[in-house]
């Protein structure tokens, strides 16, 4: 199985801050990397797929980059509704695997 | 707009079989692929397996011996059975769609909590 490692596991930030979350794969996954946002009690929602493509309806303050083994999710200006847990997931090989999550909390 | 809805018992006894159904609306289940994913309380996400539009399945190696996924196209539903459950199987169970190889999970059900306890 491909292991996905996210960092940090949690962070505190203020509204308006720029936030960066990283995800590293244990082997190359090309650009088959997806990012999800999960709020408490809710299902994960797809934000970014194929490393840098926006899912419909996702605000432009979210962006993704990377290829191979190293990937980044950036929130350019954190908004109150962005406080949540973020997961990366590789869809390069079976079984699909998720990172451990990054919880973004209010500072 | 595609919608998915999980249903099934919220409490299962140890050693018994967990059974869940996902009902798909807003689109045909005979197109695309359908997945089960779970999340233990306070923990991360684990993929359980999928059923392809062709009816074949792909299952997580760690759960393969206990998992069955099937589809009922007449009802636009697919189902999960997980046998010999233990407390470690307590989780929120989600169903989700993907549109093909390498594709992300783009639509999810709201999730259903299944607790394994006597």
mmCIF file of C-alpha atoms in Angstrom:
data_model
loop_
_atom_site.group_PDB
_atom_site.id
_atom_site.type_symbol
_atom_site.label_atom_id
_atom_site.label_comp_id
_atom_site.label_asym_id
_atom_site.label_seq_id
_atom_site.Cartn_x
_atom_site.Cartn_y
_atom_site.Cartn_z
ATOM 1 C CA UNK A 1 0.000 0.000 0.000
ATOM 2 C CA UNK A 2 1.114 3.569 -0.628
ATOM 3 C CA UNK A 3 1.508 5.491 2.617
ATOM 4 C CA UNK A 4 0.387 9.113 2.697
ATOM 5 C CA UNK A 5 1.926 11.395 5.296
ATOM 6 C CA UNK A 6 0.456 14.807 6.021
ATOM 7 C CA UNK A 7 2.028 17.626 7.956
ATOM 8 C CA UNK A 8 1.339 19.268 10.215
ATOM 9 C CA UNK A 9 -1.278 17.133 11.959
ATOM 10 C CA UNK A 10 -2.822 20.312 13.310
ATOM 11 C CA UNK A 11 -2.312 24.039 13.091
ATOM 12 C CA UNK A 12 -3.749 27.203 14.578
ATOM 13 C CA UNK A 13 -4.321 30.156 12.305
ATOM 14 C CA UNK A 14 -6.242 33.405 12.137
ATOM 15 C CA UNK A 15 -8.785 34.593 9.610
ATOM 16 C CA UNK A 16 -6.897 36.064 6.689
ATOM 17 C CA UNK A 17 -3.774 33.941 7.184
ATOM 18 C CA UNK A 18 -2.147 31.991 4.393
ATOM 19 C CA UNK A 19 -2.136 28.289 5.272
ATOM 20 C CA UNK A 20 -0.091 25.530 3.687
ATOM 21 C CA UNK A 21 -0.577 21.790 4.259
ATOM 22 C CA UNK A 22 1.806 19.230 2.829
ATOM 23 C CA UNK A 23 1.278 15.620 1.827
ATOM 24 C CA UNK A 24 4.002 13.135 0.962
ATOM 25 C CA UNK A 25 3.516 9.778 -0.728
ATOM 26 C CA UNK A 26 5.740 6.791 0.016
ATOM 27 C CA UNK A 27 6.283 6.333 -3.729
ATOM 28 C CA UNK A 28 5.556 8.327 -6.847
ATOM 29 C CA UNK A 29 1.853 8.771 -7.553
ATOM 30 C CA UNK A 30 2.250 11.078 -10.563
ATOM 31 C CA UNK A 31 -0.499 13.700 -10.103
ATOM 32 C CA UNK A 32 -3.165 11.361 -8.759
ATOM 33 C CA UNK A 33 -3.606 13.239 -5.514
ATOM 34 C CA UNK A 34 -6.879 14.561 -4.152
ATOM 35 C CA UNK A 35 -7.708 16.888 -1.257
ATOM 36 C CA UNK A 36 -10.822 16.728 0.898
ATOM 37 C CA UNK A 37 -12.271 19.021 3.552
ATOM 38 C CA UNK A 38 -14.219 17.516 6.437
ATOM 39 C CA UNK A 39 -16.234 19.424 9.001
ATOM 40 C CA UNK A 40 -17.406 17.812 12.259
ATOM 41 C CA UNK A 41 -20.236 15.366 11.755
ATOM 42 C CA UNK A 42 -20.124 15.718 7.975
ATOM 43 C CA UNK A 43 -18.826 13.648 5.111
ATOM 44 C CA UNK A 44 -15.574 14.689 3.430
ATOM 45 C CA UNK A 45 -16.002 17.046 0.484
ATOM 46 C CA UNK A 46 -13.745 16.993 -2.549
ATOM 47 C CA UNK A 47 -11.803 20.236 -2.978
ATOM 48 C CA UNK A 48 -8.984 19.491 -5.386
ATOM 49 C CA UNK A 49 -8.379 16.498 -7.667
ATOM 50 C CA UNK A 50 -5.444 15.488 -9.837
ATOM 51 C CA UNK A 51 -3.202 17.584 -7.580
ATOM 52 C CA UNK A 52 -4.308 20.976 -8.882
ATOM 53 C CA UNK A 53 -7.773 20.824 -10.492
ATOM 54 C CA UNK A 54 -10.661 22.523 -8.717
ATOM 55 C CA UNK A 55 -13.837 20.662 -7.957
ATOM 56 C CA UNK A 56 -16.871 22.650 -9.070
ATOM 57 C CA UNK A 57 -17.896 25.299 -6.547
ATOM 58 C CA UNK A 58 -14.630 25.379 -4.612
ATOM 59 C CA UNK A 59 -13.487 28.922 -3.798
ATOM 60 C CA UNK A 60 -10.407 30.170 -5.624
ATOM 61 C CA UNK A 61 -8.544 30.770 -2.346
ATOM 62 C CA UNK A 62 -7.869 27.002 -2.340
ATOM 63 C CA UNK A 63 -5.083 25.742 -4.571
ATOM 64 C CA UNK A 64 -3.117 22.547 -4.951
ATOM 65 C CA UNK A 65 0.270 21.784 -6.400
ATOM 66 C CA UNK A 66 2.854 19.061 -6.684
ATOM 67 C CA UNK A 67 3.611 15.832 -8.477
ATOM 68 C CA UNK A 68 5.499 12.647 -7.837
ATOM 69 C CA UNK A 69 5.704 12.302 -4.064
ATOM 70 C CA UNK A 70 5.289 15.833 -2.678
ATOM 71 C CA UNK A 71 2.096 17.845 -2.712
ATOM 72 C CA UNK A 72 0.738 21.030 -1.174
ATOM 73 C CA UNK A 73 -2.689 22.446 -0.390
ATOM 74 C CA UNK A 74 -2.721 26.199 0.092
ATOM 75 C CA UNK A 75 -5.483 28.414 1.430
ATOM 76 C CA UNK A 76 -4.494 31.918 0.403
ATOM 77 C CA UNK A 77 -6.654 33.798 2.920
ATOM 78 C CA UNK A 78 -8.275 31.686 5.603
ATOM 79 C CA UNK A 79 -11.997 32.277 6.082
ATOM 80 C CA UNK A 80 -14.162 31.311 9.094
ATOM 81 C CA UNK A 81 -15.806 28.498 7.121
ATOM 82 C CA UNK A 82 -12.397 26.945 6.350
ATOM 83 C CA UNK A 83 -11.794 25.730 9.879
ATOM 84 C CA UNK A 84 -11.979 21.981 9.352
ATOM 85 C CA UNK A 85 -9.863 18.875 8.886
ATOM 86 C CA UNK A 86 -8.162 18.354 5.531
ATOM 87 C CA UNK A 87 -7.192 14.980 4.069
ATOM 88 C CA UNK A 88 -5.068 14.083 1.092
ATOM 89 C CA UNK A 89 -5.754 10.836 -0.783
ATOM 90 C CA UNK A 90 -3.937 9.027 -3.573
ATOM 91 C CA UNK A 91 -5.938 7.516 -6.405
ATOM 92 C CA UNK A 92 -2.888 6.188 -8.269
ATOM 93 C CA UNK A 93 -3.130 2.605 -7.082
ATOM 94 C CA UNK A 94 -5.382 0.213 -5.218
ATOM 95 C CA UNK A 95 -6.034 0.387 -2.348
ATOM 96 C CA UNK A 96 -6.622 4.139 -2.390
ATOM 97 C CA UNK A 97 -5.130 5.562 0.796
ATOM 98 C CA UNK A 98 -5.591 8.723 2.823
ATOM 99 C CA UNK A 99 -3.270 10.897 4.820
ATOM 100 C CA UNK A 100 -3.842 11.161 8.549
ATOM 101 C CA UNK A 101 -5.458 14.580 8.288
ATOM 102 C CA UNK A 102 -4.604 18.153 9.213
ATOM 103 C CA UNK A 103 -6.913 19.924 11.629
ATOM 104 C CA UNK A 104 -7.058 23.679 11.034
ATOM 105 C CA UNK A 105 -8.146 25.459 14.190
ATOM 106 C CA UNK A 106 -8.878 29.041 15.114
ATOM 107 C CA UNK A 107 -6.004 30.908 16.735
ATOM 108 C CA UNK B 1 -27.481 16.046 -8.738
ATOM 109 C CA UNK B 2 -26.301 12.653 -7.526
ATOM 110 C CA UNK B 3 -27.173 11.811 -3.938
ATOM 111 C CA UNK B 4 -26.128 8.833 -1.839
ATOM 112 C CA UNK B 5 -27.778 7.656 1.373
ATOM 113 C CA UNK B 6 -26.542 4.932 3.694
ATOM 114 C CA UNK B 7 -28.948 2.826 5.726
ATOM 115 C CA UNK B 8 -28.707 -0.082 8.123
ATOM 116 C CA UNK B 9 -28.504 -1.031 11.799
ATOM 117 C CA UNK B 10 -26.588 1.310 14.051
ATOM 118 C CA UNK B 11 -25.686 -1.422 16.512
ATOM 119 C CA UNK B 12 -24.167 -4.807 15.744
ATOM 120 C CA UNK B 13 -23.048 -7.480 18.196
ATOM 121 C CA UNK B 14 -19.462 -8.766 18.189
ATOM 122 C CA UNK B 15 -18.886 -11.727 15.855
ATOM 123 C CA UNK B 16 -22.006 -10.892 13.827
ATOM 124 C CA UNK B 17 -22.256 -9.434 10.326
ATOM 125 C CA UNK B 18 -22.580 -5.717 9.653
ATOM 126 C CA UNK B 19 -24.898 -4.992 6.719
ATOM 127 C CA UNK B 20 -25.357 -1.596 5.105
ATOM 128 C CA UNK B 21 -27.055 -0.366 1.959
ATOM 129 C CA UNK B 22 -26.359 2.748 -0.076
ATOM 130 C CA UNK B 23 -29.197 4.119 -2.184
ATOM 131 C CA UNK B 24 -28.191 6.235 -5.163
ATOM 132 C CA UNK B 25 -30.514 8.877 -6.571
ATOM 133 C CA UNK B 26 -30.102 11.362 -9.388
ATOM 134 C CA UNK B 27 -28.209 8.937 -11.581
ATOM 135 C CA UNK B 28 -27.955 5.317 -12.620
ATOM 136 C CA UNK B 29 -25.891 2.944 -10.505
ATOM 137 C CA UNK B 30 -25.049 1.089 -13.707
ATOM 138 C CA UNK B 31 -22.652 3.887 -14.559
ATOM 139 C CA UNK B 32 -19.434 4.616 -12.666
ATOM 140 C CA UNK B 33 -18.088 2.860 -9.573
ATOM 141 C CA UNK B 34 -19.276 2.717 -5.988
ATOM 142 C CA UNK B 35 -17.181 2.611 -2.842
ATOM 143 C CA UNK B 36 -17.390 2.004 0.887
ATOM 144 C CA UNK B 37 -15.125 4.028 3.185
ATOM 145 C CA UNK B 38 -15.119 4.111 6.976
ATOM 146 C CA UNK B 39 -13.881 6.389 9.736
ATOM 147 C CA UNK B 40 -13.500 5.240 13.347
ATOM 148 C CA UNK B 41 -14.537 7.921 15.848
ATOM 149 C CA UNK B 42 -11.884 10.644 16.006
ATOM 150 C CA UNK B 43 -9.666 8.901 13.458
ATOM 151 C CA UNK B 44 -8.853 8.984 9.766
ATOM 152 C CA UNK B 45 -10.422 7.507 6.665
ATOM 153 C CA UNK B 46 -10.051 3.907 5.485
ATOM 154 C CA UNK B 47 -11.168 2.566 2.120
ATOM 155 C CA UNK B 48 -13.038 -0.726 2.389
ATOM 156 C CA UNK B 49 -13.733 -1.626 -1.223
ATOM 157 C CA UNK B 50 -15.620 -0.836 -4.406
ATOM 158 C CA UNK B 51 -17.940 -2.347 -6.935
ATOM 159 C CA UNK B 52 -17.447 -1.440 -10.563
ATOM 160 C CA UNK B 53 -20.265 -0.669 -12.971
ATOM 161 C CA UNK B 54 -19.464 -4.064 -14.472
ATOM 162 C CA UNK B 55 -20.316 -5.764 -11.170
ATOM 163 C CA UNK B 56 -16.798 -6.837 -10.306
ATOM 164 C CA UNK B 57 -15.264 -5.776 -7.010
ATOM 165 C CA UNK B 58 -11.976 -4.554 -5.608
ATOM 166 C CA UNK B 59 -11.470 -4.983 -1.875
ATOM 167 C CA UNK B 60 -9.002 -3.720 0.703
ATOM 168 C CA UNK B 61 -6.412 -6.436 1.340
ATOM 169 C CA UNK B 62 -6.712 -5.915 5.094
ATOM 170 C CA UNK B 63 -10.484 -6.547 5.082
ATOM 171 C CA UNK B 64 -10.871 -8.757 2.028
ATOM 172 C CA UNK B 65 -11.558 -11.958 3.928
ATOM 173 C CA UNK B 66 -14.540 -10.407 5.721
ATOM 174 C CA UNK B 67 -16.056 -8.080 3.100
ATOM 175 C CA UNK B 68 -18.702 -8.605 0.451
ATOM 176 C CA UNK B 69 -19.951 -5.793 -1.787
ATOM 177 C CA UNK B 70 -22.906 -6.326 -4.083
ATOM 178 C CA UNK B 71 -25.236 -4.269 -6.268
ATOM 179 C CA UNK B 72 -28.962 -4.304 -6.943
ATOM 180 C CA UNK B 73 -29.458 -2.344 -10.137
ATOM 181 C CA UNK B 74 -33.246 -2.669 -9.969
ATOM 182 C CA UNK B 75 -33.239 -0.659 -6.754
ATOM 183 C CA UNK B 76 -30.250 1.570 -7.633
ATOM 184 C CA UNK B 77 -28.544 0.330 -4.479
ATOM 185 C CA UNK B 78 -25.288 -1.285 -3.478
ATOM 186 C CA UNK B 79 -24.519 -3.048 -0.257
ATOM 187 C CA UNK B 80 -21.734 -3.867 2.183
ATOM 188 C CA UNK B 81 -21.456 -6.918 4.381
ATOM 189 C CA UNK B 82 -18.644 -7.151 6.925
ATOM 190 C CA UNK B 83 -18.517 -10.407 8.848
ATOM 191 C CA UNK B 84 -17.105 -11.350 12.252
ATOM 192 C CA UNK B 85 -17.102 -7.775 13.505
ATOM 193 C CA UNK B 86 -15.252 -6.588 16.592
ATOM 194 C CA UNK B 87 -15.145 -3.300 18.457
ATOM 195 C CA UNK B 88 -12.412 -2.202 16.028
ATOM 196 C CA UNK B 89 -15.061 -2.104 13.298
ATOM 197 C CA UNK B 90 -16.980 0.648 15.104
ATOM 198 C CA UNK B 91 -16.955 3.568 12.694
ATOM 199 C CA UNK B 92 -18.924 5.944 10.551
ATOM 200 C CA UNK B 93 -19.436 4.143 7.253
ATOM 201 C CA UNK B 94 -19.661 6.208 4.071
ATOM 202 C CA UNK B 95 -20.603 5.266 0.557
ATOM 203 C CA UNK B 96 -19.020 7.264 -2.247
ATOM 204 C CA UNK B 97 -18.804 7.411 -6.028
ATOM 205 C CA UNK B 98 -15.833 7.504 -8.336
ATOM 206 C CA UNK B 99 -16.033 7.925 -12.085
ATOM 207 C CA UNK B 100 -13.180 5.703 -13.156
ATOM 208 C CA UNK B 101 -9.599 4.619 -12.660
ATOM 209 C CA UNK B 102 -7.560 7.315 -10.924
ATOM 210 C CA UNK B 103 -10.703 9.382 -10.296
ATOM 211 C CA UNK B 104 -11.463 10.899 -6.887
ATOM 212 C CA UNK B 105 -14.450 10.203 -4.665
ATOM 213 C CA UNK B 106 -16.657 13.024 -5.902
ATOM 214 C CA UNK B 107 -19.993 12.281 -4.235
ATOM 215 C CA UNK B 108 -20.413 10.923 -0.700
ATOM 216 C CA UNK B 109 -23.283 9.840 1.463
ATOM 217 C CA UNK B 110 -23.773 11.571 4.805
ATOM 218 C CA UNK B 111 -22.401 8.562 6.657
ATOM 219 C CA UNK B 112 -23.897 6.219 9.221
ATOM 220 C CA UNK B 113 -22.407 5.318 12.586
ATOM 221 C CA UNK B 114 -22.212 1.617 13.294
ATOM 222 C CA UNK B 115 -21.288 0.595 16.817
ATOM 223 C CA UNK B 116 -20.122 -2.920 17.598
ATOM 224 C CA UNK B 117 -21.123 -3.797 21.122
ATOM 225 C CA UNK B 118 -22.913 -6.514 23.033
#
